[in-house]
Amino acid sequence: KLNNNGDTLWPANGVAATPIVSGVYQYYKLVPDGAGGVYVVWRGAFMDFNGDGDVADAGEYFGTYRIYVQRLDGNGNPLWGAPVRVVTFDHDLNGPAAVSDGAGGVIIAWLGDYPNWHVSRDPTVDTVAVQRINGAGNRLWTDNGRLIFEPWDEVADSASGSVSGNISPIALAEDGAGGAFVAWSYWPLGGPISTARVNVARINANGARLAGAYNQEGAYAGDVYNSNPPDFKMVPDGLGGAILAWQGGDSSDFNIYAQRVGQNGLVVWQAGGAPVSTAPGGQGMVIG
């Protein structure tokens, strides 16, 4: 922790966000808790919860990649006895994103399997899901979180009758009302949609999707460069909506586009997004 003069306020090497030993810590996210502290979110595996250094103990060998969260106070002290698992089911999870819920808690989104979603479908294709954790470390949206997007819906009329494709890392933005906007890109392979699309959905403070404003796939914001769907960024627009930006186009001339989403979850700017930079040659990924 640094003050506004750049002075370090915690020990020179920082503090341990968790005393738990893990074989894997990845994809860290930080979210202010509104009380001078911070939520730390990460993807982890092989967690040693009893601290004996042996992750092969019964109940400790967690070879699957899970999403965890810990809360630190303003002095860098962990406020929960152990990191909290964002969901309790045992499937590989990836690409966490996190924002404040505006009430001292945190909303977390991720990619991965979801219990029972792929009945007679391909279980290797990720879904998009979200969870809300309050200041005491309690899961508020059931132990499984809320399912936001099932890729099957995107290709339900595919002649092949199966699902394959890629979902990019997720972006989140606060909606100012206890919920959030969730954005992702999905590139179906073999379905009726041939490009990777950026989709946006809004959830309320209970984790329910805003009803009636858009179809199951979310509002269509625009297309991304589909050979390697990049990260994209999203921020609140200050009026209850959100603005996102991404890299779109083809491999020889990809450009930067942006889109605004209103309170109702519908896009506001032109179809496919507003061009930010269409200069000759390729424009780099959006980093901020």
Short mmCIF file of C-alpha atoms in Angstrom, two decimals:
data_model
loop_
_atom_site.label_atom_id
_atom_site.label_comp_id
_atom_site.label_asym_id
_atom_site.label_seq_id
_atom_site.Cartn_x
_atom_site.Cartn_y
_atom_site.Cartn_z
CA LYS A 1 0.00 0.00 0.00
CA LEU A 2 1.29 3.45 -0.97
CA ASN A 3 0.11 6.84 0.22
CA ASN A 4 -0.36 9.80 -2.09
CA ASN A 5 3.31 10.75 -1.67
CA GLY A 6 4.47 7.32 -2.84
CA ASP A 7 5.53 6.19 0.64
CA THR A 8 5.10 2.51 1.44
CA LEU A 9 2.70 1.98 4.35
CA TRP A 10 2.98 -1.80 4.64
CA PRO A 11 6.19 -3.88 4.96
CA ALA A 12 8.72 -3.37 2.18
CA ASN A 13 7.88 -6.67 0.49
CA GLY A 14 4.15 -6.31 0.95
CA VAL A 15 1.85 -8.56 2.95
CA ALA A 16 0.57 -12.03 2.14
CA ALA A 17 -2.95 -11.76 0.79
CA THR A 18 -3.47 -15.24 2.21
CA PRO A 19 -1.36 -17.42 4.51
CA ILE A 20 -2.51 -20.45 2.54
CA VAL A 21 0.20 -22.11 0.43
CA SER A 22 -0.80 -22.84 -3.16
CA GLY A 23 0.91 -24.46 -6.09
CA VAL A 24 -0.73 -21.98 -8.48
CA TYR A 25 -1.73 -18.32 -8.10
CA GLN A 26 -2.89 -16.62 -11.33
CA TYR A 27 -4.91 -13.71 -12.77
CA TYR A 28 -5.06 -11.40 -9.75
CA LYS A 29 -7.78 -8.75 -9.54
CA LEU A 30 -8.14 -5.99 -6.93
CA VAL A 31 -11.38 -4.27 -5.91
CA PRO A 32 -11.67 -1.58 -3.17
CA ASP A 33 -13.99 -2.62 -0.34
CA GLY A 34 -15.18 0.94 0.35
CA ALA A 35 -13.70 0.90 3.87
CA GLY A 36 -10.01 1.44 3.17
CA GLY A 37 -9.30 -2.19 2.38
CA VAL A 38 -9.35 -4.34 -0.72
CA TYR A 39 -10.65 -7.59 -2.16
CA VAL A 40 -8.03 -9.79 -3.81
CA VAL A 41 -9.40 -12.25 -6.39
CA TRP A 42 -7.33 -14.97 -8.07
CA ARG A 43 -7.33 -18.31 -9.82
CA GLY A 44 -5.64 -21.03 -7.79
CA ALA A 45 -5.03 -24.74 -7.48
CA PHE A 46 -3.35 -27.15 -5.04
CA MET A 47 -4.31 -25.15 -1.96
CA ASP A 48 -2.71 -26.25 1.34
CA PHE A 49 -5.38 -25.23 3.83
CA ASN A 50 -3.85 -26.77 6.97
CA GLY A 51 -0.42 -25.31 6.26
CA ASP A 52 1.51 -28.56 6.49
CA GLY A 53 3.05 -28.12 3.06
CA ASP A 54 1.45 -31.26 1.69
CA VAL A 55 -1.22 -30.60 -0.93
CA ALA A 56 -1.76 -34.34 -1.34
CA ASP A 57 -3.56 -34.63 2.01
CA ALA A 58 -7.12 -35.86 1.89
CA GLY A 59 -9.38 -33.00 0.93
CA GLU A 60 -6.49 -30.74 -0.07
CA TYR A 61 -5.45 -31.99 -3.48
CA PHE A 62 -7.44 -29.51 -5.52
CA GLY A 63 -5.98 -30.08 -8.96
CA THR A 64 -8.85 -28.19 -10.56
CA TYR A 65 -8.48 -24.44 -11.04
CA ARG A 66 -10.84 -22.56 -8.77
CA ILE A 67 -11.55 -18.87 -8.16
CA TYR A 68 -10.82 -17.54 -4.66
CA VAL A 69 -11.25 -14.20 -2.91
CA GLN A 70 -9.79 -12.72 0.29
CA ARG A 71 -10.47 -9.37 1.93
CA LEU A 72 -7.70 -7.26 3.48
CA ASP A 73 -8.27 -4.29 5.77
CA GLY A 74 -6.46 -0.96 5.44
CA ASN A 75 -3.49 -2.33 7.41
CA GLY A 76 -3.11 -5.36 5.16
CA ASN A 77 -4.63 -7.88 7.56
CA PRO A 78 -6.76 -10.71 6.09
CA LEU A 79 -10.29 -10.34 7.47
CA TRP A 80 -11.38 -13.90 6.78
CA GLY A 81 -9.80 -16.97 8.33
CA ALA A 82 -9.19 -18.54 4.92
CA PRO A 83 -9.77 -17.54 1.30
CA VAL A 84 -13.35 -17.98 0.13
CA ARG A 85 -14.15 -20.15 -2.87
CA VAL A 86 -16.37 -18.15 -5.20
CA VAL A 87 -18.34 -21.31 -6.05
CA THR A 88 -18.20 -24.76 -4.49
CA PHE A 89 -18.48 -27.08 -7.49
CA ASP A 90 -15.32 -28.74 -8.77
CA HIS A 91 -14.67 -27.70 -12.33
CA ASP A 92 -11.83 -25.73 -13.91
CA LEU A 93 -12.61 -22.01 -13.83
CA ASN A 94 -10.73 -19.26 -15.63
CA GLY A 95 -10.51 -15.58 -16.55
CA PRO A 96 -11.91 -13.93 -13.40
CA ALA A 97 -13.05 -10.31 -13.49
CA ALA A 98 -14.26 -8.34 -10.46
CA VAL A 99 -15.93 -5.03 -9.53
CA SER A 100 -17.46 -3.50 -6.42
CA ASP A 101 -21.14 -4.15 -5.76
CA GLY A 102 -21.44 -0.63 -4.32
CA ALA A 103 -22.43 -2.02 -0.92
CA GLY A 104 -19.09 -3.13 0.51
CA GLY A 105 -18.99 -6.42 -1.37
CA VAL A 106 -17.66 -7.64 -4.70
CA ILE A 107 -19.12 -9.10 -7.90
CA ILE A 108 -16.95 -11.69 -9.66
CA ALA A 109 -17.39 -13.18 -13.13
CA TRP A 110 -15.53 -16.11 -14.71
CA LEU A 111 -15.39 -18.61 -17.54
CA GLY A 112 -15.79 -22.33 -17.04
CA ASP A 113 -18.14 -25.25 -16.74
CA TYR A 114 -21.44 -24.87 -14.88
CA PRO A 115 -23.33 -27.74 -13.19
CA ASN A 116 -25.70 -29.57 -15.52
CA TRP A 117 -25.73 -26.92 -18.25
CA HIS A 118 -24.38 -29.24 -20.94
CA VAL A 119 -26.94 -32.03 -20.82
CA SER A 120 -26.31 -33.95 -24.08
CA ARG A 121 -23.98 -31.12 -25.10
CA ASP A 122 -20.24 -30.54 -25.33
CA PRO A 123 -18.84 -30.06 -21.79
CA THR A 124 -15.54 -28.64 -23.06
CA VAL A 125 -17.05 -25.27 -24.04
CA ASP A 126 -17.01 -22.62 -21.31
CA THR A 127 -19.99 -20.74 -19.95
CA VAL A 128 -20.08 -17.26 -18.38
CA ALA A 129 -21.18 -17.07 -14.74
CA VAL A 130 -21.14 -14.56 -11.87
CA GLN A 131 -21.14 -14.52 -8.07
CA ARG A 132 -21.54 -11.85 -5.41
CA ILE A 133 -19.58 -11.99 -2.13
CA ASN A 134 -20.48 -9.72 0.79
CA GLY A 135 -18.11 -8.14 3.29
CA ALA A 136 -18.30 -11.15 5.60
CA GLY A 137 -17.23 -13.53 2.84
CA ASN A 138 -20.65 -15.06 2.22
CA ARG A 139 -21.73 -16.25 -1.24
CA LEU A 140 -24.99 -14.41 -1.98
CA TRP A 141 -26.04 -15.98 -5.31
CA THR A 142 -26.21 -19.67 -4.31
CA ASP A 143 -23.09 -21.81 -4.06
CA ASN A 144 -22.97 -22.11 -7.86
CA GLY A 145 -23.41 -18.43 -8.71
CA ARG A 146 -25.61 -17.32 -11.60
CA LEU A 147 -25.27 -18.62 -15.14
CA ILE A 148 -25.16 -15.69 -17.59
CA PHE A 149 -24.36 -17.21 -20.96
CA GLU A 150 -24.55 -20.72 -22.40
CA PRO A 151 -22.79 -20.96 -25.77
CA TRP A 152 -25.29 -23.58 -26.88
CA ASP A 153 -27.87 -20.84 -27.29
CA GLU A 154 -25.62 -19.06 -29.79
CA VAL A 155 -25.60 -22.04 -32.18
CA ALA A 156 -28.88 -23.75 -31.33
CA ASP A 157 -29.87 -23.88 -35.00
CA SER A 158 -26.50 -25.27 -36.15
CA ALA A 159 -26.84 -28.15 -38.58
CA SER A 160 -24.16 -30.04 -36.68
CA GLY A 161 -26.16 -29.91 -33.46
CA SER A 162 -23.00 -29.52 -31.38
CA VAL A 163 -21.09 -26.72 -29.73
CA SER A 164 -17.48 -25.71 -30.14
CA GLY A 165 -15.70 -22.39 -29.98
CA ASN A 166 -13.88 -19.96 -27.73
CA ILE A 167 -14.94 -17.39 -25.16
CA SER A 168 -12.50 -14.58 -24.38
CA PRO A 169 -11.72 -13.17 -20.92
CA ILE A 170 -14.59 -11.25 -19.37
CA ALA A 171 -14.97 -7.54 -18.60
CA LEU A 172 -17.15 -6.11 -15.83
CA ALA A 173 -18.38 -2.60 -15.05
CA GLU A 174 -20.46 -1.34 -12.14
CA ASP A 175 -23.99 -0.22 -13.00
CA GLY A 176 -24.35 2.12 -9.98
CA ALA A 177 -27.36 0.19 -8.68
CA GLY A 178 -25.75 -2.82 -7.00
CA GLY A 179 -25.44 -4.84 -10.20
CA ALA A 180 -23.02 -4.89 -13.10
CA PHE A 181 -22.57 -5.06 -16.85
CA VAL A 182 -20.90 -8.26 -18.06
CA ALA A 183 -19.17 -8.39 -21.46
CA TRP A 184 -17.59 -11.34 -23.26
CA SER A 185 -16.71 -12.42 -26.77
CA TYR A 186 -17.73 -15.76 -28.21
CA TRP A 187 -16.45 -17.33 -31.40
CA PRO A 188 -18.61 -20.30 -32.37
CA LEU A 189 -17.07 -22.83 -34.73
CA GLY A 190 -19.45 -24.49 -37.15
CA GLY A 191 -22.53 -22.51 -36.21
CA PRO A 192 -24.53 -19.85 -38.07
CA ILE A 193 -22.30 -17.02 -36.78
CA SER A 194 -18.88 -16.98 -38.44
CA THR A 195 -17.12 -14.24 -36.46
CA ALA A 196 -16.29 -13.62 -32.82
CA ARG A 197 -18.88 -11.28 -31.35
CA VAL A 198 -18.76 -9.02 -28.30
CA ASN A 199 -21.89 -9.46 -26.21
CA VAL A 200 -23.03 -7.49 -23.15
CA ALA A 201 -25.56 -8.33 -20.45
CA ARG A 202 -26.69 -6.46 -17.35
CA ILE A 203 -27.39 -8.16 -14.04
CA ASN A 204 -29.15 -6.66 -11.04
CA ALA A 205 -28.18 -6.81 -7.37
CA ASN A 206 -29.71 -10.30 -7.13
CA GLY A 207 -27.69 -11.64 -10.04
CA ALA A 208 -30.69 -11.81 -12.37
CA ARG A 209 -30.28 -10.74 -15.97
CA LEU A 210 -32.23 -7.69 -16.99
CA ALA A 211 -35.35 -9.22 -18.52
CA GLY A 212 -36.84 -8.37 -21.87
CA ALA A 213 -34.16 -6.02 -23.17
CA TYR A 214 -32.16 -8.46 -25.28
CA ASN A 215 -31.95 -12.07 -26.32
CA GLN A 216 -30.22 -14.90 -24.46
CA GLU A 217 -26.89 -14.05 -26.04
CA GLY A 218 -26.88 -10.53 -24.64
CA ALA A 219 -26.78 -7.29 -26.57
CA TYR A 220 -24.54 -7.47 -29.65
CA ALA A 221 -21.83 -4.80 -29.45
CA GLY A 222 -19.64 -5.67 -32.45
CA ASP A 223 -17.16 -8.16 -33.89
CA VAL A 224 -13.66 -8.84 -32.63
CA TYR A 225 -10.59 -10.06 -34.47
CA ASN A 226 -11.61 -13.70 -34.50
CA SER A 227 -8.27 -15.46 -34.99
CA ASN A 228 -7.23 -14.53 -31.47
CA PRO A 229 -10.00 -12.85 -29.45
CA PRO A 230 -8.18 -10.24 -27.35
CA ASP A 231 -8.95 -8.70 -24.02
CA PHE A 232 -11.33 -5.79 -24.14
CA LYS A 233 -12.05 -3.09 -21.60
CA MET A 234 -15.26 -1.70 -20.13
CA VAL A 235 -16.01 1.21 -17.78
CA PRO A 236 -19.18 2.84 -16.40
CA ASP A 237 -20.45 5.77 -18.47
CA GLY A 238 -21.54 7.73 -15.37
CA LEU A 239 -25.21 7.58 -16.42
CA GLY A 240 -26.09 4.03 -15.42
CA GLY A 241 -24.67 2.47 -18.58
CA ALA A 242 -21.24 1.34 -19.73
CA ILE A 243 -18.72 1.91 -22.54
CA LEU A 244 -16.46 -0.83 -23.87
CA ALA A 245 -13.67 -0.94 -26.45
CA TRP A 246 -12.03 -3.80 -28.37
CA GLN A 247 -9.86 -4.80 -31.30
CA GLY A 248 -11.93 -5.75 -34.37
CA GLY A 249 -11.51 -6.42 -38.06
CA ASP A 250 -9.43 -9.03 -39.87
CA SER A 251 -5.85 -10.25 -39.64
CA SER A 252 -4.55 -7.76 -42.23
CA ASP A 253 -6.26 -4.62 -40.95
CA PHE A 254 -7.68 -4.82 -37.45
CA ASN A 255 -8.93 -1.62 -35.87
CA ILE A 256 -10.24 -0.29 -32.56
CA TYR A 257 -13.98 0.05 -31.94
CA ALA A 258 -16.11 1.12 -29.00
CA GLN A 259 -19.74 0.70 -27.99
CA ARG A 260 -21.99 2.21 -25.37
CA VAL A 261 -24.66 0.20 -23.56
CA GLY A 262 -27.59 1.92 -21.88
CA GLN A 263 -29.34 1.17 -18.59
CA ASN A 264 -31.72 -1.15 -20.44
CA GLY A 265 -28.83 -3.29 -21.68
CA LEU A 266 -29.25 -2.20 -25.31
CA VAL A 267 -26.45 -0.73 -27.40
CA VAL A 268 -26.62 3.02 -28.00
CA TRP A 269 -24.04 3.68 -30.68
CA GLN A 270 -23.99 2.40 -34.25
CA ALA A 271 -24.30 -1.28 -35.07
CA GLY A 272 -20.94 -3.01 -34.87
CA GLY A 273 -19.48 -0.27 -32.67
CA ALA A 274 -18.14 3.21 -33.28
CA PRO A 275 -14.68 3.29 -34.94
CA VAL A 276 -11.97 4.71 -32.66
CA SER A 277 -9.02 4.10 -34.97
CA THR A 278 -9.16 2.78 -38.54
CA ALA A 279 -5.68 3.86 -39.62
CA PRO A 280 -3.93 1.68 -42.22
CA GLY A 281 -2.29 -1.43 -40.80
CA GLY A 282 -3.11 -3.21 -37.56
CA GLN A 283 -4.04 -1.38 -34.36
CA GLY A 284 -2.87 -2.97 -31.11
CA MET A 285 -5.00 -4.41 -28.37
CA VAL A 286 -6.94 -2.10 -26.07
CA ILE A 287 -5.05 -1.97 -22.77
CA GLY A 288 -6.89 0.78 -20.88
#
